[in-house]
Structures are given as C-alpha cells and as structure tokens.
Coordinates of C-alpha atoms and ligand atoms in Angstrom, one line a residue:
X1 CA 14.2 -3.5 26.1
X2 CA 11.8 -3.1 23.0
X3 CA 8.1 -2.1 24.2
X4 CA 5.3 -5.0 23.0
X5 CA 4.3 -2.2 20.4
X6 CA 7.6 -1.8 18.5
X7 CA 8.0 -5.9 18.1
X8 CA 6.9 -7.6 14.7
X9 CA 3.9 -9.6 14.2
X10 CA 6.5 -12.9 14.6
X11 CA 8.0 -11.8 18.1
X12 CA 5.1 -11.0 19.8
X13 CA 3.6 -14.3 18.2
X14 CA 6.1 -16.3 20.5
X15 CA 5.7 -14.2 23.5
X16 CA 1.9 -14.2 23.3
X17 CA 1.7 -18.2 22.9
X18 CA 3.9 -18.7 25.5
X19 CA 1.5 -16.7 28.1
X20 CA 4.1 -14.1 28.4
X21 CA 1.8 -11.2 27.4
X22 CA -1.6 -10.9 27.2
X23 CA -3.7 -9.5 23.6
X24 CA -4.7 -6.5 26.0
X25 CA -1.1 -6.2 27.4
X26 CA 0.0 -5.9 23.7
X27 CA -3.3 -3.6 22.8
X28 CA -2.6 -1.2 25.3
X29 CA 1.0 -0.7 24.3
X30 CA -0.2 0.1 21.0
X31 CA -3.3 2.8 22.0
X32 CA -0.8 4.5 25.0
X33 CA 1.5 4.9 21.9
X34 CA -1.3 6.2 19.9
X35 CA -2.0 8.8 22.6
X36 CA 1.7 9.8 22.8
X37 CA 2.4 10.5 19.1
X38 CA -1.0 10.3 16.9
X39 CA -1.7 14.2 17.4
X40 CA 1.7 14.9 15.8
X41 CA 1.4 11.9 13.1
X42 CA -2.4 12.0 12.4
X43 CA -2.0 8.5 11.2
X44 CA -5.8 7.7 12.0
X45 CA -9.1 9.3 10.4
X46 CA -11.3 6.9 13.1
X47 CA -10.1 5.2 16.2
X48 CA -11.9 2.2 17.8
X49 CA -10.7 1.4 21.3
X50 CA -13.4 0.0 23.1
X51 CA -14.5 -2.5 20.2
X52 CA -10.8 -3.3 20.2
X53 CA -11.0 -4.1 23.9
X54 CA -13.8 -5.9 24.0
X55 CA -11.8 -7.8 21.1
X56 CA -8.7 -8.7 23.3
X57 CA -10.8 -9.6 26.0
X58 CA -12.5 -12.1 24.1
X59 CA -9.5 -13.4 22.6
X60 CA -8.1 -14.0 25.9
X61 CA -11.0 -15.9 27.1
X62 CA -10.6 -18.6 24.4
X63 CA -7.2 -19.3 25.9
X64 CA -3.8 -19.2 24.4
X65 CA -3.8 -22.6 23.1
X66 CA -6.7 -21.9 20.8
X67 CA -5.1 -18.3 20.1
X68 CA -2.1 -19.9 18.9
X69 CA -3.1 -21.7 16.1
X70 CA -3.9 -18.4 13.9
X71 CA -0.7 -16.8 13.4
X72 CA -2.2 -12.9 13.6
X73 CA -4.4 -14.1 16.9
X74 CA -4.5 -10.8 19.2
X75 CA -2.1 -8.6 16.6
X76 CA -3.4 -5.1 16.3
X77 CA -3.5 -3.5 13.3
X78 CA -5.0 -0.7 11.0
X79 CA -7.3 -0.7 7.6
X80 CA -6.9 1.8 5.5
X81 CA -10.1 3.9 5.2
X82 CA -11.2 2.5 1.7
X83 CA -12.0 -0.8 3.0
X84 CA -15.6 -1.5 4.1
X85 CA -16.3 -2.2 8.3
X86 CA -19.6 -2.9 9.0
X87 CA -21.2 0.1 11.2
X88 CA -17.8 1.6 11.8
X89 CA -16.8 5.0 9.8
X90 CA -15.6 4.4 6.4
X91 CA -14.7 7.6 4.9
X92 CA -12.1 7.5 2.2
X93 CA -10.7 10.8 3.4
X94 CA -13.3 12.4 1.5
X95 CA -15.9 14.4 2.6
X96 CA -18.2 12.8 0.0
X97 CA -18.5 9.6 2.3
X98 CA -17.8 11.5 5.8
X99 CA -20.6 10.2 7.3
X100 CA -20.5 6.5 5.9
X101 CA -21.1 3.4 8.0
X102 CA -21.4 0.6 5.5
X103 CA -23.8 -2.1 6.3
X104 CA -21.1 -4.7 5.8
X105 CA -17.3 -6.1 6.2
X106 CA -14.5 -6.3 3.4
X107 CA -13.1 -9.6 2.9
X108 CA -10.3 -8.3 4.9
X109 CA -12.1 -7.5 7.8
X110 CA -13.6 -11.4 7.9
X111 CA -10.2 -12.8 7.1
X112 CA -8.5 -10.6 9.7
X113 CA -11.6 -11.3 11.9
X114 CA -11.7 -14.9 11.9
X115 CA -7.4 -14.9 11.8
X116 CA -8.1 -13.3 15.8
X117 CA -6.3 -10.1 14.5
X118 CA -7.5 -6.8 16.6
X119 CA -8.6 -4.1 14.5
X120 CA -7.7 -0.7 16.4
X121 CA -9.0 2.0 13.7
X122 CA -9.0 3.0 10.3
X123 CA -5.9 5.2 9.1
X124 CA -5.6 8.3 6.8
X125 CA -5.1 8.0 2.9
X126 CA -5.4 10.4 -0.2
X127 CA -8.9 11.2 -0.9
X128 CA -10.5 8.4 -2.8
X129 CA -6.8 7.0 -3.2
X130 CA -5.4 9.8 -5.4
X131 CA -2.3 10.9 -4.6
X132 CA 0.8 9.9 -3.5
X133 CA 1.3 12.1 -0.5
X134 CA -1.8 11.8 2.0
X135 CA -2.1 15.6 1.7
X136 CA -5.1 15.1 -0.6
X137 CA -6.6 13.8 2.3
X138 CA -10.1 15.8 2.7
X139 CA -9.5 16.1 6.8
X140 CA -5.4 16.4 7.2
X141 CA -2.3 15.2 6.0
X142 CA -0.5 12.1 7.8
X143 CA 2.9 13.3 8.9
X144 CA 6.0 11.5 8.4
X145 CA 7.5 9.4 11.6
X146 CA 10.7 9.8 10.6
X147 CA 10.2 13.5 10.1
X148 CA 6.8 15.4 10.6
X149 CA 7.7 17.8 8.7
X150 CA 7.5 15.8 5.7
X151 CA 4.7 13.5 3.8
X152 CA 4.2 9.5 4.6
X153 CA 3.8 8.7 1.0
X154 CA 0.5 7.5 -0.4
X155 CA -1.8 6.9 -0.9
X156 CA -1.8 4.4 1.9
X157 CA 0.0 7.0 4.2
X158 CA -2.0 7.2 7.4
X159 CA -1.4 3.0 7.2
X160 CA 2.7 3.5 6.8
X161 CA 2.8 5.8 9.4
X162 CA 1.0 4.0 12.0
X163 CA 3.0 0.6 11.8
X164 CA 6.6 3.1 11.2
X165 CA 5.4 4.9 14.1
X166 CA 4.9 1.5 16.1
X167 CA 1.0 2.8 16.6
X168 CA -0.2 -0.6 15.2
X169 CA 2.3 -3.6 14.8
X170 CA 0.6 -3.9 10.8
X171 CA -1.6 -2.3 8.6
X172 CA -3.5 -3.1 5.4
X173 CA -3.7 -0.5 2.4
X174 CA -4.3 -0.7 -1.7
X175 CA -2.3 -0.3 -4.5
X176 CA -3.5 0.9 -7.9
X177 CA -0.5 2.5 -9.0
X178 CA 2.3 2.5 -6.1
X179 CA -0.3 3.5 -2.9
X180 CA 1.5 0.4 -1.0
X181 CA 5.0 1.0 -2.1
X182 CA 5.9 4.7 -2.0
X183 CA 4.6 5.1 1.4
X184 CA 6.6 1.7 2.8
X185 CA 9.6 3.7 0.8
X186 CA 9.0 7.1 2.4
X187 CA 8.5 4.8 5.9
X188 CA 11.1 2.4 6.3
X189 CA 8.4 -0.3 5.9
X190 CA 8.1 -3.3 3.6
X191 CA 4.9 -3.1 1.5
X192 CA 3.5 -5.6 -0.9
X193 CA 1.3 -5.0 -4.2
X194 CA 0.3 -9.0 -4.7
X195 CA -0.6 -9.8 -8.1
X196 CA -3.9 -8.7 -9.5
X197 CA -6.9 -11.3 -8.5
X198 CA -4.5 -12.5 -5.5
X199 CA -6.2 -10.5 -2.5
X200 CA -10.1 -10.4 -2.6
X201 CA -11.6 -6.7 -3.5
X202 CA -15.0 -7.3 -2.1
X203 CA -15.8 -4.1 -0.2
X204 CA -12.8 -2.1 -1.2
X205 CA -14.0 1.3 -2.6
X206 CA -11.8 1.3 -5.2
X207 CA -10.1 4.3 -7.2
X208 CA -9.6 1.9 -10.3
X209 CA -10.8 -1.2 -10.5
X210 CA -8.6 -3.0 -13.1
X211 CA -5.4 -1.6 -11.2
X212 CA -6.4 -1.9 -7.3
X213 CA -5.0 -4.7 -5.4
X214 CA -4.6 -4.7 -1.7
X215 CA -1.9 -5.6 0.5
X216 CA -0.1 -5.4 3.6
X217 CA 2.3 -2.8 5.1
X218 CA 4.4 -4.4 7.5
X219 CA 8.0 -4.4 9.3
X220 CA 9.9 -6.8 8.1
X221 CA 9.6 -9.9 5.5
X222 CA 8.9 -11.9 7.8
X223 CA 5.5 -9.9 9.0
X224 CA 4.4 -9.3 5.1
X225 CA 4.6 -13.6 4.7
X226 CA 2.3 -14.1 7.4
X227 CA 0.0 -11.6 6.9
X228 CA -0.4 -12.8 3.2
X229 CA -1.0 -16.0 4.4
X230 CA -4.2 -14.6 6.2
X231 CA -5.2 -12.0 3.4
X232 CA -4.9 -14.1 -0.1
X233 CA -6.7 -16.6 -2.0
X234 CA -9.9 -16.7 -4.0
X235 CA -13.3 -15.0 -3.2
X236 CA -16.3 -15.2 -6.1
X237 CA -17.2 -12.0 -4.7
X238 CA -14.7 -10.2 -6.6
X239 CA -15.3 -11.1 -10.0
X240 CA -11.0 -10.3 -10.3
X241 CA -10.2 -12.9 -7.8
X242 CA -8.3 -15.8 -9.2
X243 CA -8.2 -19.1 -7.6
X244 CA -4.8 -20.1 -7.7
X245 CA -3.6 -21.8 -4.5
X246 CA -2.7 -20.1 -1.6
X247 CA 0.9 -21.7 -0.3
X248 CA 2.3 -21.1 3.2
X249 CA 4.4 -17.7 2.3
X250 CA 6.4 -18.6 5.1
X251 CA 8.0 -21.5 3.5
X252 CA 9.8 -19.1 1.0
X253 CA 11.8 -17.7 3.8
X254 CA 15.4 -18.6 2.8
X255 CA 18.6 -16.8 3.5
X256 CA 20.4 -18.2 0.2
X257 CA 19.6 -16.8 -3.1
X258 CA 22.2 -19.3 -5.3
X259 CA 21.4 -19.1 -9.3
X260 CA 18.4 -17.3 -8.6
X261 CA 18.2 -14.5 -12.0
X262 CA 17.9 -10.9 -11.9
X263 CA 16.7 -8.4 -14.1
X264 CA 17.6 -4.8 -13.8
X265 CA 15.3 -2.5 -16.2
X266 CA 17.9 0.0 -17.4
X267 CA 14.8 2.6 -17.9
X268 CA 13.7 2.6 -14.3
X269 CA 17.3 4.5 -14.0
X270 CA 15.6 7.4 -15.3
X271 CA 16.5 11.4 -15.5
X272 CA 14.3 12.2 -12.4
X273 CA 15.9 9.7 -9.8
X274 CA 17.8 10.6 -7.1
X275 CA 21.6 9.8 -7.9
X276 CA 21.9 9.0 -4.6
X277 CA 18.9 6.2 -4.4
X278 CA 20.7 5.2 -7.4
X279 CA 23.7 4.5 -5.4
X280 CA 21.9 2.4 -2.5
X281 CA 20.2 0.3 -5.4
X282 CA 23.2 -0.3 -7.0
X283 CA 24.7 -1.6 -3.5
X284 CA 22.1 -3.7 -2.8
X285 CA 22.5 -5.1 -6.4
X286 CA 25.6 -5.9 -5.4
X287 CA 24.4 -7.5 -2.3
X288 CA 21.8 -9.4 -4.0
X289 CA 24.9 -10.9 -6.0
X290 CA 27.0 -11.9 -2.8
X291 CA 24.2 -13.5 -1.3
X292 CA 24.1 -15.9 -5.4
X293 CA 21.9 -13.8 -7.4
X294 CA 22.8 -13.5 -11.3
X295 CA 22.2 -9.5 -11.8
X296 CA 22.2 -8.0 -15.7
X297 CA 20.9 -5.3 -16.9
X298 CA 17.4 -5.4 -19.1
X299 CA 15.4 -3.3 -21.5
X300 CA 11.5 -2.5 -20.7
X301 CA 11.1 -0.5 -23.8
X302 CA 7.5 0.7 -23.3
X303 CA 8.4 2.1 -19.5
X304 CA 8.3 5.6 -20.8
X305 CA 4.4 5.1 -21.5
X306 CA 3.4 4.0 -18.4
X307 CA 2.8 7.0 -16.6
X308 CA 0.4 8.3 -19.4
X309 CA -1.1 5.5 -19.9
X310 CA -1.7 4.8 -16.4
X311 CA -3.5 7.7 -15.7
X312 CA -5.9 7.9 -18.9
X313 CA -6.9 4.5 -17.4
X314 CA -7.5 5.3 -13.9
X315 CA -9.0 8.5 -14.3
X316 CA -11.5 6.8 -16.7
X317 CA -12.0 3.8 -14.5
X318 CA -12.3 6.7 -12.3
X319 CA -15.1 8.8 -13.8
X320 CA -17.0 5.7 -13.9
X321 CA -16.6 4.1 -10.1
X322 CA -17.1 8.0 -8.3
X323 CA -20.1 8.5 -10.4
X324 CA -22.4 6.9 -7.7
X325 CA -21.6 9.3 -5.5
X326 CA -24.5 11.3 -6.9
X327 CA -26.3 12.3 -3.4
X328 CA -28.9 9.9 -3.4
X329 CA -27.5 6.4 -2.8
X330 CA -25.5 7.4 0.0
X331 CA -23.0 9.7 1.3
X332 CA -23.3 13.7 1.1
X333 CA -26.1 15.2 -0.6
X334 CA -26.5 19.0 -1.5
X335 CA -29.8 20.9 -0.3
X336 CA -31.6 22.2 -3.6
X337 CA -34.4 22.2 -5.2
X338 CA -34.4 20.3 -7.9
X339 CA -32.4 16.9 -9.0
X340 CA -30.1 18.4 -11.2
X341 CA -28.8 21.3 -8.6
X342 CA -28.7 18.3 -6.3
X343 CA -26.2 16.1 -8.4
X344 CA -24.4 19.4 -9.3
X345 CA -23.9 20.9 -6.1
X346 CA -23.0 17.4 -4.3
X347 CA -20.5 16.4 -6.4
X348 CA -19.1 19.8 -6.2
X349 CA -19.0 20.7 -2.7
X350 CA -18.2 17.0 -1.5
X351 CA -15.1 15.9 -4.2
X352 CA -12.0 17.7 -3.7
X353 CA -10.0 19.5 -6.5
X354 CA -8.0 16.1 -7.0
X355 CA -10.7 13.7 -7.5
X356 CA -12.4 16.6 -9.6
X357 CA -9.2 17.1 -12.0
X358 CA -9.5 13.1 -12.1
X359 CA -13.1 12.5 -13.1
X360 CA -13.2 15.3 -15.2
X361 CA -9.7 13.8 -17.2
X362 CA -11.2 10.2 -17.1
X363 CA -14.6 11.3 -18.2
X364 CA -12.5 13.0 -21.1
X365 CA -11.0 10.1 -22.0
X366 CA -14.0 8.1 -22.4
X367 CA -15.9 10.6 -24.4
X368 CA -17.0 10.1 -28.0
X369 CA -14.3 11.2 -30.2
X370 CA -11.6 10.9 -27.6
X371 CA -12.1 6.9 -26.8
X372 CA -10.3 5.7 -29.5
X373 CA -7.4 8.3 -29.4
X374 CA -6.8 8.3 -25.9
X375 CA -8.8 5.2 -23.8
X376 CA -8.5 2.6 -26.6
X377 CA -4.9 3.4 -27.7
X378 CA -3.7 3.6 -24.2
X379 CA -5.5 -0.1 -23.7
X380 CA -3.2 -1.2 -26.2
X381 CA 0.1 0.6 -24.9
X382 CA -1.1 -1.2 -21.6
X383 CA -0.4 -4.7 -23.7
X384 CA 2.7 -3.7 -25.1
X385 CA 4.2 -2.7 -21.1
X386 CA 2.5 -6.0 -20.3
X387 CA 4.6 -7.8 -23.4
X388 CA 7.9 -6.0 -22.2
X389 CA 7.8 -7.5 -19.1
X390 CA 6.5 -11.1 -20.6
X391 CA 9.7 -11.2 -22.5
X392 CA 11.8 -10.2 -19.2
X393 CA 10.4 -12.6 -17.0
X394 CA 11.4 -15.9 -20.1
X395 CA 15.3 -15.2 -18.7
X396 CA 14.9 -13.8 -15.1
X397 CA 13.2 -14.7 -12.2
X398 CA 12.1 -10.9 -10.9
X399 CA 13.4 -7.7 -11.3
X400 CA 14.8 -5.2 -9.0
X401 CA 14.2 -1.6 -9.1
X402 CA 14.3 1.7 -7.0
X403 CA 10.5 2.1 -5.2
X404 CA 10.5 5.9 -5.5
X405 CA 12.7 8.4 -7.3
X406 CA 13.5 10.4 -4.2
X407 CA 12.6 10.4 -0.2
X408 CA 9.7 11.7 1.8
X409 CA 9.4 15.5 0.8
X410 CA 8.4 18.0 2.9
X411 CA 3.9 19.3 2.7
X412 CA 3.8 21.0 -0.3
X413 CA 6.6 20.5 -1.7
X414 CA 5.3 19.2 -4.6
X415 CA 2.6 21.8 -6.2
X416 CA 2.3 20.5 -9.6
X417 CA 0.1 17.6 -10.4
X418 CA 2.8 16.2 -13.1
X419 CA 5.3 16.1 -10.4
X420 CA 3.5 14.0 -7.6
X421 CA 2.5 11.5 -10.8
X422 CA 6.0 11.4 -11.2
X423 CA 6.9 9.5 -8.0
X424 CA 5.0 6.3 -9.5
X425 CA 7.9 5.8 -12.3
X426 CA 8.5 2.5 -11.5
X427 CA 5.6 1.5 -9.5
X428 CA 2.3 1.8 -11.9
X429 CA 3.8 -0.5 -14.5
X430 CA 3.4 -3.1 -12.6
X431 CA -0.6 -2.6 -11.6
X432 CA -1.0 -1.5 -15.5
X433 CA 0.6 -5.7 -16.0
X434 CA -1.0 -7.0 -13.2
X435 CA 2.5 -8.1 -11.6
X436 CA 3.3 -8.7 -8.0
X437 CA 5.6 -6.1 -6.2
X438 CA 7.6 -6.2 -2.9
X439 CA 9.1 -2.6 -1.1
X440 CA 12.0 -3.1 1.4
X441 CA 14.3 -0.6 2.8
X442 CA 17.7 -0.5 1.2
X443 CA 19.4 2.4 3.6
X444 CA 19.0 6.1 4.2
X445 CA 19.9 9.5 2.7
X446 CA 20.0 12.3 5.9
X447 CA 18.1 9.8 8.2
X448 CA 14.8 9.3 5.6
X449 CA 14.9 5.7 4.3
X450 CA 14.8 4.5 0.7
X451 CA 13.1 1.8 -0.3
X452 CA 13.9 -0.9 -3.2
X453 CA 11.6 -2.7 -5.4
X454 CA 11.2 -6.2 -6.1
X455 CA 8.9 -7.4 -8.9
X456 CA 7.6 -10.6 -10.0
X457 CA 5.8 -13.0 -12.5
X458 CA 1.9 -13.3 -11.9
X459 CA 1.6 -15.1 -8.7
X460 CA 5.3 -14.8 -7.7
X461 CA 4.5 -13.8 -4.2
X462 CA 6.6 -16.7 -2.8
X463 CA 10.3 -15.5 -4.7
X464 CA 9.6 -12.0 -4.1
X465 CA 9.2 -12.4 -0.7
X466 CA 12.5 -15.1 -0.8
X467 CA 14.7 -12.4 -2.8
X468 CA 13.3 -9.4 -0.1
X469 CA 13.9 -11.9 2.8
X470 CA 17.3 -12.5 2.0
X471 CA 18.6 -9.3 1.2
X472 CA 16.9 -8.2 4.4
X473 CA 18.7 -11.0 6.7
X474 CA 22.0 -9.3 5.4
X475 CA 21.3 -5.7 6.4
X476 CA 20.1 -3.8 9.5
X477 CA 17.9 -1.2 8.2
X478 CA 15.0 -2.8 9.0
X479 CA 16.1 -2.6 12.8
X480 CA 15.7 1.4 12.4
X481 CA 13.3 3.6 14.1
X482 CA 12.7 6.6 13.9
X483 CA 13.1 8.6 16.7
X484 CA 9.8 10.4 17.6
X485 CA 9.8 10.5 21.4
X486 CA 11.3 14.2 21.7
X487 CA 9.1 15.2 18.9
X488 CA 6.1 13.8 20.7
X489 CA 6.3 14.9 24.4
Ligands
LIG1 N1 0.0 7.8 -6.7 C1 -0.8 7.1 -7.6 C2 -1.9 8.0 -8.1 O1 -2.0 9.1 -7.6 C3 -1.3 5.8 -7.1 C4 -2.6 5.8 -6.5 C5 -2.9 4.5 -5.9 O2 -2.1 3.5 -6.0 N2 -4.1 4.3 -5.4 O3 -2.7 7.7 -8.9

C-alpha cells in the first residue's frame, strides 16, 4: 500500500476528512521521508519541523469538520526560496541574501496559510532564479529523484524534486522563462506557469519582473486545479495582478476533449530536440486526437527570436531588480573602508558568476547607445512573438508542444551558458506573451520522463488544465515513481 507521503493532494483530502489520518500522521510521513532521502536529493535550502508541527497540531484541534472545508487543510508542502516567509530564512540560493529573514509573508504564504496548508521548508533553486539546472545554486545542486546523478531542472528544482521525491505532497515555484516547466519535465511532475497577473507577486524576489509568474508543482492534474484554486486571483499589491475571476479549476476536469482545436507550432520541432521526445509528442498528439481533439500543424514565425530576446529582457530587468543588493539595505555587506569598496566588494563576493554574467549583460543592454539597438528593438520583437501567437489562438483553442528539448542531464553536463539557455526553446515565449502554460508527463526515454507542454490564451487556465486532465486519465505515467529507496539507504 501507498505510504500517506506518496498520495496526491486529492487522496489524502478524502482520507483526512474522513478521520482516517491525522495532519501530523500525514506530516510525519513526509519529514521520516525527508530524513531517508533529502541528504542524497538536497531538495531543501531550510527545513522547518517544529513550526510545521505546531501547525498540524493546531489544525487538528479545529477538528476535521472545519479542516474540511479548505481543500489544502493539513497538506504539506514546500516554497521555493524566492518567496518571502516572515522570520524564516529566505535565501534565494545566493549567498547575497544568506542570512535574510524578511519581516513579512508572500501572498502565497497567507493564501496557503489561511487554505490550512503545512509549510514544511523552503527548497533549493538557481541563484536568484537563473538557470535551468539548480547547479547555479550558491549552496548545492538539487539532485534528480529519478536519477541523482543528474540535475532536477530549474530553476524551481529543489521544489520538483521534493514533491517527485514524495518529500512534500506539493510545492510552489516561479516561472520567468520555463523555471516551473523544465523541472516538472526533468521530474515526472505537472507544473503550471498561469498567465501573467494571475498569481499575486507580492513578496516574490523576482529575477524579472515583467516575465515572473508563480505556480504550482504538483503530481497530477488534479493536485495543480486545486492548488490554483488556493493560489490565484487578484491582489493590489502587485501592481501586475489582474482581477479577472477566479473559477473553481476543478470544474474543468473532463475526460472528453470532442471538437476542442489544437495547434501544433511546427518551429517548436526545432534542430536541437531530441528525436525521440519528438516521438512521445507526436504519440500523445495522436492521443489527444482519440480522445476528440482537432490537431494541425501551425506557424509561430517569430519563435526563432525568443531566446534572444528573452534574455536581453531579463538580464535588463535584471540589472535593475539585483541592484538593491548594494550592502546597505539588507543582505551581505563587504568590510571596507569607504562606500564605494563596500558596493564593489559586496556585489562581488556575494553574486555568483551567473547572476554577474546577467547583470553585467542586462546593464549592457540598457546602456546609452545600446537601448535602442538591443532593449527597445527586442521590446518590439517581444510584440511581434506576442502577435504570432494572437493570430494562432483566432483558430485553435491551445497549443501543444514538447516542454524541454531533451531529459534531465547529468551535473555539468552542460558547460556553456548558450546551451543551458537552450533548454527554454519553447518555454520563454510564452512568459515573453504573458500566456498560460501547463507541463505533464508524456512517457520516458531510459527511465527519465519527458514532459509535454500545453499552452493557452490569457487566462486559459481552465482548458489547459481540461486538455492536460484528459490526456492524463488515458495514460499511466503519472502513476510512476522513481525508485529511490536503494539509492537512499
Ligand atoms: N532557465 C531560464 C533562465 O535561466 C528561466 C529562468 C526562470 O524561469 N526563472 O533564465
């Protein structure tokens, strides 16, 4: 029999309401399976145990009947570290904000607070969110559940790995330009980039603002609908937010896909993808047509200039948001004498060499003589890939893509910064147009899943997740684990 930690957020929902299992019972399953496999995994920067007792404890006072009117009441999950928690740790993986407790919660943490949810610690990522691999993490790298010998993805990797290593039963993380979706395709996990505005950014440090959107890592379809349920809607604190109705995400949880209309971009089929993800997304293409989908191919003729221009507008967002990092408003500060040593010696002994290449890019970008060549021109290539998909979206309904060119690659495996930016081919469109996207396994190549990418109108949330439930209902590989017990003895 499944242990409480490996079950979704739905089936421990019905054991939990029906006084089957207690929030601690389920806790404790989780942190014995932290303590069994985290020192291989390293899914977790800070761990909270005792708060998260105290938590369950309290949950279970109010009684079950109260607990089961929130549908996350005593789950235990993980935050990536980016997102603010009052007086706990809050590092970014960087050794810029090491020592950081900020004086206040995200919007997450008071959604997932008040929704009874049990926070249980804050999980690895790329320093500052750069990267794609967790390795640019300042402390470690995350390893790979389904091999440790290889990366998690990122830059939400320490989240994937935690809920694909049944450490946490969710996780939260952020997206700028595939940091949800690459490390649910490298995991086995679905992961969801919500449109832009959808999810409240209050107390995210973000890598770029204009791009960022945060969203949940979860194990099936089912698990991403609830916890979107908790996480969306509008909040004036981020200026972003949009206040478009929030509907029940559930509702869009329908096995039949009849007449529903598919776009497949023919340049997301590009030189550098795996002929044999190609294959899997080509079965489930053909899956997605069994099950009533219309599938035809499409042109997104900007795509090649997406990766360039995502990058000359993150690094200059970039160069902007890291410049308060400066030694004197918080975070590390450099001994010296004077203020200019300071500034100089902080930001170089605290940033690592990615965030460094990054700011120094961005702040490129943004210089006089170089704005209107390279920030404004990339602005307006940002329109046009916006336009492309404008005019998909008047004949289809989404459109379905690989997540990743490849699978998880082993720790260094990929030296060359062009290479890693490479993996977000057909992720970083979609933040550069705002659009939603959904991740779900589509099948395996030597036992390391693939994932396949869904991606929708503004505000779409409710057909993605219909399109990803179905196809999901009609294949097992979300039932996979990965097999860590003989690695973790
Ligand atoms: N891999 C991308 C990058 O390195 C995405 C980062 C992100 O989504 N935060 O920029």
């Amino acid at each position: 029999m499944a242990k409480l930690n490996q079950l979704t957020i739905h089936a421990l929902r019905d054991l939990l309401d029906s006084g089957q299992v207690s929030p601690t019972e389920v806790l404790d399953a989780c942190l014995k399976r932290i303590e069994q496999v985290d020192p291989q995994v390293k899914a977790f920067i800070t761990l909270i145990p005792e708060a998260a007792r105290a938590r369950a404890k309290q949950l279970e006072d109010l009684g079950k009947d109260k607990l089961a009117t929130h549908s996350l009441a005593g789950i235990p999950f993980a935050l990536k570290d980016n997102l603010c928690t009052k007086g706990i740790l809050t590092t970014c993986a960087s050794r810029m904000l090491a020592n950081f407790i900020p004086p206040y919660d995200s919007a997450m943490v008071e959604k997932l607070e008040a929704a009874c949810a049990i926070t249980i610690g804050k999980a690895n990522l790329d320093e500052f969110s750069m990267g794609s691999s967790t390795e640019t993490s300042s402390f470690f790298p995350t390893a790979n559940p389904w091999d440790l010998e290889r990366v998690p993805g990122g830059s939400s990797g320490g989240s994937a790995a935690a809920v694909a290593a049944d450490e946490v039963i969710f996780a939260l993380g952020s997206d700028a330009g595939g940091s949800l979706r690459i490390p649910a395709a490298f995991c086995g996990l679905v992961g969801m980039k919500p449109t832009y505005g959808r999810v409240s950014r209050y107390g995210l440090i973000s890598y770029a603002p204009s791009l960022d959107q945060i969203g949940p890592l979860t194990k099936d379809v089912t698990d991403c609908a609830l916890v979107l349920n908790t996480i969306a809607g509008h909040d004036a604190r981020d200026a972003n937010s949009v206040p478009v109705e929030v509907p029940d995400y559930t509702s869009f949880l329908k096995e039949d896909l009849q007449g529903l209309r598919i776009g497949v971009p023919r340049e997301y089929f590009f030189p550098g993808l795996d002929p044999r993800v190609k294959e899997l997304v080509q079965k489930a293409l053909l899956r997605l047509e069994e099950l009533g989908a219309i599938c035809e191919e499409v042109s997104l003729p900007h795509t090649e200039y997406a990766l360039p221009v995502y990058h000359l507008i993150s690094t200059a967002e970039a160069s902007s948001t890291l410049a308060r990092y400066d030694g004197v408003n918080y975070g590390y500060r450099a001994a010296a004498d004077d203020l200019d040593t300071m500034l100089q010696k902080t930001r170089t002994e605290a940033f690592g060499p990615e965030v460094k290449r990054r700011i120094i890019l961005g702040t490129y970008a943004l210089s006089s003589g170089c704005y209107d060549a390279y920030y404004l021109k990339a602005q307006k290539v940002r329109t046009l890939i916006k336009q492309d998909f404008d005019q998909a979206f008047a004949q289809y309904d989404l459109l379905v893509s690989p997540t990743a060119p490849g699978v998880a690659f082993s720790f260094g495996e990929k030296e060359d910064p062009l290479s890693m930016y490479l993996l977000d081919f057909c992720t970083n469109p979609l933040n550069l147009a705002g659009l939603p996207g959904i991740s779900i396994p589509c099948g395996f190549i030597q036992k390391m899943p693939v994932g396949l990418q869904f991606i929708g109108r503004p505000f779409s949330e409710g057909t993605l997740l219909q399109a990803a439930y179905a196809y999901e209902q009609s294949t097992e590989w979300h039932r996979q684990k990965p097999d860590l017990d003989n690695d973790c003895i």
